[in-house]
Coordinates of C-alpha atoms and ligand atoms in Angstrom, one line a residue:
X426 CA -4.3 128.5 8.1
X427 CA -5.6 129.1 11.6
X428 CA -6.5 125.4 11.8
X429 CA -3.0 124.3 10.9
X430 CA -1.5 126.2 13.8
X431 CA -3.8 124.5 16.2
X432 CA -2.8 121.1 14.9
X433 CA 0.8 121.8 15.2
X434 CA 0.6 123.4 18.6
X435 CA -1.3 120.3 19.9
X436 CA 1.3 117.9 18.5
X437 CA 3.6 117.7 21.5
X438 CA 5.8 115.1 19.8
X439 CA 6.6 117.6 17.1
X440 CA 7.6 120.1 19.8
X441 CA 9.9 117.5 21.4
X442 CA 11.6 116.7 18.1
X443 CA 12.1 120.4 17.5
X444 CA 13.8 120.8 20.9
X445 CA 15.9 117.8 20.4
X446 CA 17.1 119.2 17.0
X447 CA 17.7 122.6 18.6
X448 CA 19.9 120.9 21.2
X449 CA 21.7 118.8 18.5
X450 CA 20.6 115.5 19.8
X451 CA 20.8 112.3 17.7
X452 CA 23.3 114.0 15.3
X453 CA 20.3 116.0 14.0
X454 CA 18.6 112.9 12.8
X455 CA 14.9 112.0 13.1
X456 CA 14.1 108.3 12.7
X457 CA 10.6 107.0 13.5
X458 CA 9.0 103.6 12.8
X459 CA 5.5 102.2 12.4
X460 CA 5.6 98.8 14.2
X461 CA 2.5 96.7 13.7
X462 CA 2.1 93.2 15.0
X463 CA 1.0 91.2 12.0
X464 CA -2.0 89.7 13.8
X465 CA -4.8 91.4 12.0
X466 CA -5.7 94.1 9.5
X467 CA -4.9 97.8 10.2
X468 CA -7.7 100.0 11.4
X469 CA -8.4 103.7 11.6
X470 CA -6.4 104.0 14.8
X471 CA -3.4 102.6 13.0
X472 CA -3.9 105.2 10.3
X473 CA -3.3 108.0 12.9
X474 CA -0.1 106.3 14.0
X475 CA 1.0 105.9 10.4
X476 CA 0.3 109.5 9.5
X477 CA 2.0 110.7 12.7
X478 CA 5.2 108.6 12.3
X479 CA 5.6 109.0 8.5
X480 CA 4.4 112.6 8.7
X481 CA 7.0 113.6 11.3
X482 CA 9.8 111.8 9.4
X483 CA 8.8 113.7 6.2
X484 CA 8.5 117.0 8.0
X485 CA 12.0 116.8 9.5
X486 CA 13.7 115.1 6.5
X487 CA 14.1 112.0 8.5
X488 CA 13.2 108.3 7.9
X489 CA 10.4 106.1 8.9
X490 CA 10.7 102.3 8.8
X491 CA 7.9 99.8 8.6
X492 CA 8.7 97.0 11.1
X493 CA 6.6 94.0 11.8
X494 CA 6.9 93.2 15.5
X495 CA 6.5 89.5 14.9
X496 CA 7.1 87.9 18.3
X497 CA 3.8 86.0 18.5
X498 CA 3.9 83.5 15.6
X499 CA 0.8 81.7 16.6
X500 CA -1.4 84.8 16.0
X501 CA 0.5 86.1 12.9
X502 CA 0.3 85.4 9.2
X503 CA 1.6 86.4 5.9
X504 CA -1.9 87.5 4.9
X505 CA -1.7 90.1 7.6
X506 CA 1.7 91.2 6.5
X507 CA 0.6 91.7 2.9
X508 CA -2.5 93.6 3.9
X509 CA -0.5 95.9 6.2
X510 CA 2.0 96.7 3.4
X511 CA -0.8 97.4 1.0
X512 CA -2.6 99.6 3.4
X513 CA 0.4 101.8 4.3
X514 CA 1.2 102.2 0.6
X515 CA -2.4 103.0 -0.2
X516 CA -2.4 105.7 2.5
X517 CA 0.4 107.3 0.4
X518 CA 3.5 106.5 2.5
X519 CA 6.8 105.0 1.5
X520 CA 8.8 103.2 4.2
X521 CA 12.6 103.7 4.4
X522 CA 14.3 100.7 2.7
X523 CA 12.9 97.3 2.8
X524 CA 10.3 96.4 5.3
X525 CA 11.8 95.1 8.6
X526 CA 10.9 92.2 10.8
X527 CA 11.8 92.1 14.4
X528 CA 12.3 88.4 13.8
X529 CA 15.3 89.2 11.6
X530 CA 16.9 90.5 14.8
X531 CA 16.3 87.4 16.8
X532 CA 20.0 86.4 16.7
X533 CA 21.1 89.8 18.0
X534 CA 18.3 89.8 20.6
X535 CA 19.3 86.4 21.8
X536 CA 22.8 87.8 22.2
X537 CA 21.4 90.6 24.3
X538 CA 19.7 88.1 26.5
X539 CA 22.9 86.2 27.0
X540 CA 24.6 89.5 27.8
X541 CA 22.1 90.2 30.5
X542 CA 22.6 86.7 32.0
X543 CA 26.4 87.3 32.0
X544 CA 26.0 90.6 33.8
X545 CA 23.8 88.9 36.4
X546 CA 20.8 90.8 35.2
X547 CA 18.7 87.8 33.9
X548 CA 18.1 84.3 35.1
X549 CA 16.3 81.2 34.1
X550 CA 13.2 80.6 36.2
X551 CA 11.3 77.3 36.7
X552 CA 8.2 78.6 38.4
X553 CA 5.0 77.5 36.8
X554 CA 2.8 80.3 35.4
X555 CA 0.5 79.9 38.4
X556 CA 3.4 80.1 40.9
X557 CA 4.8 83.0 39.1
X558 CA 1.5 84.9 39.3
X559 CA 1.5 84.3 43.1
X560 CA 5.1 85.5 43.5
X561 CA 4.3 88.6 41.4
X562 CA 2.2 90.3 44.1
X563 CA -0.4 92.8 43.2
X564 CA -0.8 96.6 42.8
X565 CA -1.1 96.8 46.6
X566 CA 1.4 94.1 47.6
X567 CA 5.0 93.7 46.7
X568 CA 6.1 90.6 44.9
X569 CA 8.5 88.0 46.3
X570 CA 11.8 86.8 44.8
X571 CA 11.6 83.6 42.8
X572 CA 13.6 80.8 44.4
X573 CA 15.5 80.6 41.1
X574 CA 16.6 84.2 41.2
X575 CA 20.0 83.5 42.7
X576 CA 20.8 80.7 40.3
X577 CA 24.4 81.1 39.2
X578 CA 25.3 82.8 35.9
X579 CA 26.8 79.6 34.6
X580 CA 23.6 77.6 35.4
X581 CA 21.4 80.2 33.7
X582 CA 23.6 80.4 30.7
X583 CA 23.5 76.6 30.4
X584 CA 19.8 76.4 30.9
X585 CA 19.1 79.2 28.4
X586 CA 21.3 77.4 25.9
X587 CA 19.3 74.2 26.4
X588 CA 16.0 76.1 26.3
X589 CA 17.2 77.4 22.9
X590 CA 18.2 74.0 21.8
X591 CA 14.7 72.6 22.4
X592 CA 15.4 70.5 25.4
X593 CA 12.4 71.7 27.4
X594 CA 8.7 71.8 26.8
X595 CA 6.6 74.9 26.3
X596 CA 6.2 76.8 29.6
X597 CA 8.7 74.6 31.5
X598 CA 11.1 77.5 32.0
X599 CA 11.4 81.2 31.1
X600 CA 14.2 83.7 31.1
X601 CA 13.5 86.7 33.3
X602 CA 15.2 90.1 33.8
X603 CA 16.4 90.6 37.4
X604 CA 15.1 94.0 38.3
X605 CA 13.0 94.5 41.4
X606 CA 10.2 92.3 42.7
X607 CA 9.1 95.1 45.1
X608 CA 8.8 97.8 42.4
X609 CA 5.4 99.6 42.5
X610 CA 5.6 99.3 38.7
X611 CA 4.5 95.7 38.0
X612 CA 6.4 95.8 34.7
X613 CA 9.6 95.9 36.6
X614 CA 9.0 92.8 38.7
X615 CA 11.4 90.5 37.0
X616 CA 9.6 90.5 33.6
X617 CA 9.9 87.5 31.3
X618 CA 12.1 88.2 28.4
X619 CA 12.2 84.8 26.6
X620 CA 9.7 82.0 26.6
X621 CA 9.6 78.5 25.1
X622 CA 7.3 78.0 22.1
X623 CA 7.8 75.0 19.9
X624 CA 6.0 76.6 17.0
X625 CA 6.7 77.4 13.3
X626 CA 7.3 81.1 12.6
X627 CA 6.2 82.7 9.3
X628 CA 9.6 84.3 8.8
X629 CA 12.1 82.2 10.7
X630 CA 10.6 78.8 10.1
X631 CA 11.6 76.3 12.7
X632 CA 14.9 77.9 13.6
X633 CA 13.7 79.0 17.0
X634 CA 11.8 77.5 19.8
X635 CA 12.4 80.4 22.2
X636 CA 10.8 83.7 21.4
X637 CA 11.5 87.1 23.0
X638 CA 8.7 88.9 24.7
X639 CA 7.2 92.1 23.1
X640 CA 8.7 94.6 25.6
X641 CA 12.2 93.1 25.3
X642 CA 12.0 92.8 21.5
X643 CA 10.3 96.1 20.8
X644 CA 12.7 98.7 22.4
X645 CA 15.8 96.8 21.4
X646 CA 14.6 96.6 17.8
X647 CA 14.1 100.3 17.9
X648 CA 17.7 100.6 19.1
X649 CA 19.0 98.2 16.4
X650 CA 17.3 100.4 13.7
X651 CA 18.5 103.6 15.2
X652 CA 15.1 104.9 15.8
X653 CA 15.3 108.3 17.6
X654 CA 11.7 108.9 18.6
X655 CA 9.6 105.7 19.3
X656 CA 6.0 106.8 19.4
X657 CA 3.4 104.5 20.9
X658 CA 0.1 104.7 22.6
X659 CA -0.5 105.6 26.3
X660 CA -1.0 102.0 27.5
X661 CA 2.8 101.6 27.2
X662 CA 3.6 104.5 29.5
X663 CA 4.2 102.2 32.4
X664 CA 6.4 100.1 30.2
X665 CA 8.7 103.0 29.5
X666 CA 11.0 102.3 32.5
X667 CA 11.4 98.8 31.2
X668 CA 12.1 100.0 27.7
X669 CA 14.8 102.3 29.1
X670 CA 16.2 99.5 31.4
X671 CA 16.7 97.0 28.5
X672 CA 18.5 99.7 26.4
X673 CA 20.7 100.8 29.3
X674 CA 21.7 97.3 30.2
X675 CA 22.7 95.7 27.0
X676 CA 25.2 97.0 24.4
X677 CA 22.5 98.6 22.4
X678 CA 23.7 100.4 19.3
X679 CA 21.6 103.5 20.0
X680 CA 19.4 105.1 22.6
X681 CA 15.9 105.7 21.3
X682 CA 13.3 107.4 23.5
X683 CA 9.7 106.4 23.8
X684 CA 6.8 108.9 23.7
X685 CA 3.2 108.0 24.3
X686 CA 0.1 109.6 22.9
X687 CA -3.6 108.8 23.5
X688 CA -5.0 106.2 21.1
X689 CA -7.7 107.3 18.7
X690 CA -11.1 106.2 19.9
X691 CA -14.1 106.8 17.6
X692 CA -17.6 106.7 18.7
X693 CA -19.9 104.1 17.1
X694 CA -16.7 102.1 16.3
X695 CA -14.5 99.5 17.9
X696 CA -10.8 99.8 17.2
X697 CA -9.2 96.7 18.6
X698 CA -7.8 94.1 16.3
X699 CA -8.9 91.4 18.6
X700 CA -12.5 92.5 18.5
X701 CA -12.5 93.2 14.8
X702 CA -11.2 89.6 14.3
X703 CA -14.0 88.4 16.4
X704 CA -16.5 90.1 14.0
X705 CA -14.7 88.4 11.1
X706 CA -14.5 85.0 12.7
X707 CA -18.2 85.0 13.8
X708 CA -19.3 86.1 10.3
X709 CA -20.9 89.2 11.7
X710 CA -19.3 90.9 8.7
X711 CA -18.1 89.4 5.4
X712 CA -14.4 89.8 6.1
X713 CA -11.7 92.2 7.2
X714 CA -12.5 94.3 4.2
X715 CA -16.3 94.4 4.7
X716 CA -17.1 98.0 3.8
X717 CA -18.7 98.5 7.3
X718 CA -15.4 97.7 9.0
X719 CA -13.2 100.5 10.4
X720 CA -10.3 98.7 8.8
X721 CA -8.2 100.6 6.2
X722 CA -9.1 97.8 3.7
X723 CA -12.8 98.1 4.6
X724 CA -12.8 101.9 4.2
X725 CA -10.9 101.6 0.9
X726 CA -13.4 99.2 -0.4
X727 CA -16.2 101.4 0.7
X728 CA -14.8 104.3 -1.2
X729 CA -13.0 106.3 1.4
X730 CA -9.9 108.0 -0.1
X731 CA -6.4 108.1 1.2
X732 CA -6.5 111.9 1.2
X733 CA -9.7 111.9 3.3
X734 CA -8.1 109.6 5.9
X735 CA -4.9 111.7 5.9
X736 CA -6.9 114.9 6.3
X737 CA -8.9 113.4 9.1
X738 CA -5.7 112.3 10.9
X739 CA -4.1 115.7 10.4
X740 CA -7.0 117.3 12.0
X741 CA -7.1 114.9 15.0
X742 CA -5.0 116.3 17.8
X743 CA -2.1 114.2 18.9
X744 CA -2.5 114.5 22.6
X745 CA -1.6 112.9 25.9
X746 CA -5.2 113.1 27.2
X747 CA -7.7 110.5 26.2
X748 CA -10.8 111.6 24.3
X749 CA -13.4 110.2 22.0
X750 CA -13.5 111.5 18.4
X751 CA -16.8 111.9 16.6
X752 CA -17.0 109.5 13.7
X753 CA -19.0 112.1 11.8
X754 CA -15.7 114.0 11.5
X755 CA -14.3 111.1 9.6
X756 CA -17.4 111.0 7.4
X757 CA -17.2 114.7 6.7
X758 CA -13.5 114.4 5.7
X759 CA -14.6 111.8 3.2
X760 CA -17.4 114.1 1.8
X761 CA -15.0 117.0 1.6
X762 CA -12.5 115.1 -0.4
X763 CA -15.0 113.4 -2.7
X764 CA -17.0 116.6 -3.4
X765 CA -14.3 118.0 -5.6
X766 CA -13.1 114.7 -7.1
X767 CA -16.1 112.5 -7.7
X768 CA -17.7 112.6 -11.1
X769 CA -21.5 113.1 -11.0
X770 CA -23.9 110.5 -12.2
X771 CA -27.6 109.6 -11.6
X772 CA -28.9 106.5 -10.2
X773 CA -32.5 105.7 -9.0
X774 CA -32.5 103.5 -6.0
X775 CA -36.3 103.1 -5.5
X776 CA -37.9 103.7 -8.8
X777 CA -41.4 104.8 -9.9
X778 CA -42.0 104.9 -13.6
X779 CA -42.8 108.2 -15.3
X780 CA -44.3 108.2 -18.7
X781 CA -43.9 111.4 -20.7
X782 CA -47.0 111.2 -22.7
X783 CA -46.1 113.9 -25.2
X784 CA -42.7 112.3 -26.1
X785 CA -42.8 109.7 -28.7
X786 CA -41.7 106.1 -27.9
X787 CA -39.2 105.9 -30.7
X788 CA -37.6 109.2 -29.9
X789 CA -34.3 108.7 -28.0
X790 CA -32.5 111.9 -27.3
X791 CA -29.0 112.4 -26.0
X792 CA -28.4 115.2 -23.5
X793 CA -25.0 116.4 -22.7
X794 CA -24.3 117.5 -19.2
X795 CA -21.1 118.3 -17.2
X796 CA -19.3 115.5 -15.3
X797 CA -18.8 118.0 -12.5
X798 CA -20.8 121.2 -12.0
X799 CA -17.8 123.1 -10.6
X800 CA -15.0 121.6 -12.7
X801 CA -15.2 122.0 -16.4
X802 CA -11.9 120.2 -16.9
X803 CA -13.7 116.9 -16.0
X804 CA -15.6 117.2 -19.3
X805 CA -19.1 116.1 -20.2
X806 CA -21.2 113.0 -20.0
X807 CA -24.3 111.8 -21.9
X808 CA -27.8 111.1 -20.6
X809 CA -30.5 109.3 -22.5
X810 CA -33.9 110.9 -22.6
X811 CA -36.8 108.6 -23.5
X812 CA -40.5 108.4 -23.1
X813 CA -40.3 106.3 -20.0
X814 CA -38.0 107.3 -17.2
X815 CA -37.6 106.4 -13.5
X816 CA -37.5 108.8 -10.7
X817 CA -37.1 108.0 -7.0
X818 CA -40.2 107.2 -5.0
X819 CA -39.2 109.7 -2.4
X820 CA -39.3 112.5 -5.0
X821 CA -43.1 112.2 -5.5
X822 CA -45.8 113.0 -2.9
X823 CA -49.5 112.5 -3.4
X824 CA -50.1 115.4 -1.1
X825 CA -47.2 117.8 -1.4
X826 CA -46.2 119.3 1.9
X827 CA -45.6 123.1 1.9
X828 CA -42.5 124.2 0.0
X829 CA -42.3 120.8 -1.7
X830 CA -39.5 121.0 -4.3
X831 CA -40.2 117.7 -6.0
X832 CA -43.0 116.2 -8.0
X833 CA -46.7 116.0 -7.0
X834 CA -50.0 115.9 -8.8
X835 CA -50.4 119.0 -11.1
X836 CA -47.0 120.2 -10.1
X837 CA -43.9 120.6 -12.2
X838 CA -40.3 119.8 -11.6
X839 CA -37.2 119.6 -13.7
X840 CA -35.6 116.3 -14.4
X841 CA -32.0 117.2 -13.8
X842 CA -30.1 118.1 -17.0
X843 CA -33.4 117.6 -19.0
X844 CA -36.8 119.2 -19.4
X845 CA -39.4 120.4 -16.9
X846 CA -42.2 117.9 -16.6
X847 CA -45.7 118.3 -15.1
X848 CA -47.5 115.5 -13.4
X849 CA -51.0 115.1 -14.9
X850 CA -52.1 111.8 -13.7
X851 CA -51.2 109.2 -11.1
X852 CA -51.8 105.5 -11.5
X853 CA -52.0 103.5 -8.3
X854 CA -52.9 100.0 -7.3
X855 CA -55.8 98.9 -5.2
X856 CA -53.9 99.8 -2.0
X857 CA -53.0 103.3 -3.2
X858 CA -49.4 102.5 -3.9
X859 CA -48.1 104.6 -6.8
X860 CA -47.3 102.6 -9.9
X861 CA -46.8 105.2 -12.5
X862 CA -46.9 108.9 -13.2
X863 CA -48.2 110.3 -16.4
X864 CA -46.4 113.5 -17.2
X865 CA -46.0 116.0 -20.0
X866 CA -42.7 117.7 -20.8
X867 CA -42.3 121.3 -21.8
X868 CA -40.2 121.6 -24.9
X869 CA -39.0 125.1 -24.2
X870 CA -37.3 124.2 -20.9
X871 CA -34.1 122.4 -21.9
X872 CA -31.3 124.4 -20.3
X873 CA -33.7 127.3 -19.6
X874 CA -36.4 128.3 -17.2
X875 CA -40.0 128.2 -18.3
X876 CA -41.3 131.7 -19.3
X877 CA -44.7 131.8 -17.7
X878 CA -44.5 129.6 -14.6
X879 CA -42.0 129.0 -11.9
X880 CA -40.3 125.6 -11.1
X881 CA -38.4 125.1 -7.9
X882 CA -37.9 121.4 -7.9
X883 CA -35.2 119.4 -9.5
X884 CA -35.2 115.6 -9.3
X885 CA -32.8 113.0 -10.6
X886 CA -33.9 110.4 -13.1
X887 CA -32.8 107.6 -15.4
X888 CA -34.2 106.4 -18.6
X889 CA -36.4 103.3 -18.0
X890 CA -35.3 101.7 -21.3
X891 CA -31.6 102.8 -21.6
X892 CA -30.0 102.3 -18.2
X893 CA -27.6 100.0 -16.3
X894 CA -29.3 97.9 -13.6
X895 CA -27.0 97.7 -10.6
X896 CA -27.0 96.3 -7.1
X897 CA -26.5 99.0 -4.5
X898 CA -25.3 98.2 -1.0
X899 CA -26.4 100.9 1.4
X900 CA -24.4 101.0 4.6
X901 CA -25.1 102.4 7.9
X902 CA -23.0 102.5 11.1
X903 CA -22.0 99.0 12.2
X904 CA -22.9 99.8 15.8
X905 CA -25.9 101.6 16.9
X906 CA -24.5 102.5 20.3
X907 CA -22.2 105.4 20.7
X908 CA -19.8 103.4 22.9
X909 CA -20.1 99.8 21.9
X910 CA -17.3 98.9 24.4
X911 CA -18.6 101.1 27.2
X912 CA -20.7 98.7 29.2
X913 CA -19.0 95.8 31.1
X914 CA -22.2 93.9 31.5
X915 CA -22.8 93.8 27.8
X916 CA -20.7 92.3 25.0
X917 CA -19.9 94.8 22.2
X918 CA -21.5 92.5 19.7
X919 CA -24.9 93.2 21.3
X920 CA -24.6 96.8 19.9
X921 CA -24.3 95.6 16.3
X922 CA -26.7 97.6 14.2
X923 CA -29.1 95.1 12.5
X924 CA -29.7 97.6 9.7
X925 CA -26.0 98.3 8.9
X926 CA -26.5 96.8 5.5
X927 CA -29.4 97.2 3.1
X928 CA -29.1 95.6 -0.3
X929 CA -31.0 97.1 -3.2
X930 CA -30.8 94.3 -5.6
X931 CA -32.0 96.3 -8.6
X932 CA -31.3 100.0 -8.9
X933 CA -31.0 101.9 -12.2
X934 CA -27.9 103.9 -13.1
X935 CA -27.2 106.1 -16.1
X936 CA -25.6 104.1 -18.9
X937 CA -22.3 105.8 -18.6
X938 CA -21.6 103.8 -15.5
X939 CA -21.2 100.7 -17.7
X940 CA -17.6 101.8 -18.4
X941 CA -16.7 102.2 -14.7
X942 CA -14.2 99.9 -13.1
X943 CA -13.9 98.6 -9.6
X944 CA -13.1 101.4 -7.1
X945 CA -14.4 104.2 -9.3
X946 CA -16.2 106.7 -7.2
X947 CA -19.2 108.8 -8.1
X948 CA -21.5 111.3 -6.6
X949 CA -25.0 110.0 -7.3
X950 CA -26.7 113.3 -7.5
X951 CA -29.0 114.0 -4.6
X952 CA -28.1 110.6 -3.1
X953 CA -24.6 110.5 -1.8
X954 CA -21.1 109.2 -2.7
X955 CA -20.8 105.7 -4.1
X956 CA -18.2 103.5 -5.6
X957 CA -18.0 100.3 -7.6
X958 CA -17.4 97.3 -5.4
X959 CA -15.0 94.4 -5.9
X960 CA -17.9 91.9 -5.9
X961 CA -19.0 93.3 -9.4
X962 CA -19.1 90.7 -12.2
X963 CA -19.6 91.0 -15.9
X964 CA -23.3 90.4 -15.3
X965 CA -23.9 92.7 -12.4
X966 CA -22.3 95.8 -11.2
X967 CA -22.3 96.1 -7.4
X968 CA -22.1 99.6 -5.9
X969 CA -21.3 100.7 -2.3
X970 CA -22.7 103.7 -0.7
X971 CA -19.6 105.4 0.7
X972 CA -21.4 108.2 2.6
X973 CA -24.5 110.3 2.3
X974 CA -24.4 113.8 1.0
X975 CA -25.1 115.3 4.4
X976 CA -24.8 114.0 8.0
X977 CA -28.2 112.5 8.5
X978 CA -27.4 110.0 11.3
X979 CA -30.2 110.0 13.8
X980 CA -32.2 112.5 11.9
Ligands
LIG1960 P1 -5.0 96.7 18.7 O1 -5.3 97.0 20.1 O2 -6.0 97.2 17.7 O3 -4.6 95.3 18.5 P2 -2.2 97.3 18.8 O4 -1.7 98.5 19.5 O5 -2.0 96.0 19.5 O6 -3.7 97.6 18.4 P3 -0.1 97.2 16.9 O7 -0.1 96.4 15.7 O8 0.7 96.8 18.0 O9 -1.7 97.2 17.4 O10 0.0 98.7 16.5 C1 0.9 99.3 15.7 C2 1.1 100.8 16.1 O11 -0.2 101.4 15.9 C3 1.5 100.9 17.5 O12 2.5 101.9 17.6 C4 0.2 101.4 18.2 O13 0.5 102.2 19.3 C5 -0.5 102.1 17.1 N1 -2.0 102.1 17.3 C6 -2.8 101.0 17.5 N2 -4.0 101.3 17.7 C7 -4.1 102.7 17.7 C8 -5.1 103.7 17.9 N3 -6.4 103.3 18.2 N4 -4.7 105.0 17.9 C9 -3.5 105.3 17.6 N5 -2.5 104.5 17.4 C10 -2.7 103.1 17.5
LIG1961 MG1 -0.3 95.4 20.2

């Protein structure tokens, strides 16, 4: 409970909403929105924004819309739209009504632009992009008025209509707001509100060849939707005066307010769609849903759960100050969630054969063990005990270190869920590599301790004759530098971890896995959490390692 209080206290947006409600603002309504640009797949940073916006709406019995801010058709696609909808739903949120598109407001927005021209608050400008840059000034120098700034309302109306009708080439003219070329806030130096782009739009087709700029479109779309609290990340703080200016100067149907919070930054991770796209386009990863990607679709494929992501977001403070979150917090949220939910299974990743010399070759015994050691309701599963089994190479040592709890020559260990075995003989090749262990089992040790000797070790195992061969993909962090973006001299791709993917083409899982379907999660005992990958075929099951059992990075 103590933790919950901390989370709430640090959520300044929640406090603002509470005050607004106390003062009776917005007729007591709370309306938020999640407004992605459909120019890539969503990542873990977006998950925090989704949880915040949908979470606040739910907590205050309000609404949250999903709105695609689709003002840049050349970078957008339906594939991205579909992936975003899938990801928001998978996270467990339901948007209010149908999904929205800023592009469906283009008529209204165009009308607002005309309204600004009529009020003498916008003008068509013919400066080239280079000239406009010169006129704009810099952080230390004021800008200069464009020579087209005093163009008559009638001329601007006429030119804007002709821009809209397709009479001019891309970039030939723009519509600009008439605010203040000397403002210390560069965003207010007569920003562009409409530009010419003769390009097909995924929603509006060829209807438009002028498109609104993001700042103009975004705030006014909020106003059209009746958003009360428009939450965005800190880089938009300096845009807020412009956000307010547009709403104040057109006949906007409502007056939303913008609040900014610090974007989520995770160490060992990049969270920028542009950079993630670069990884996809350069084939550094297999796609947006590569299980190493910090995208929601990558994390889903890897076996992360919606609850784990929601818990991680809930425990990440919503703050105005920037900070870097430790990615191991995300990983431990995944472990915490899977521990109680994932059925247990055994899988040997790096096998050595063990022959149980006092067990007959034609004797195949079924052992019944719990699916989950702490949850009886999950039932039981069957293991097959045979003369030949596999254990993991790491569970045997020629020379056992002190306190060794696994197998070694003349030492005993329990094969989990089965009998205690003692290693009597080790067969090696000419280089000393262990090929096989010859062991005996103790028939009085099934489900009970041996009477006259002590056994500390328990190792996992799988029958060598009755198993399911699987491919296992073991992932490590995609970047091996804590701050892949942190060095200006170096491209972030130079920090890619060359060992982020290890493919074990043949591992051996207990037979029960054969009935598992794509997405099924398991805890492979003593190994970690795993899930069945979408690349699985009828011939070969492919399994992803979701996360190790403990935080072992760098250890
Ligand atoms: P990127 O820089 O990755 O392209 P973006 O901000 O351009 O991100 P949008 O599609 O515009 O991506 O984002 C949709 C919403 O998600 C916005 O409200 C944005 O503020 C929020 N968001 C994006 N990245 C993060 C992040 N790292 N942490 C928190 N919120 C984020
Ligand atoms: Mg953006």
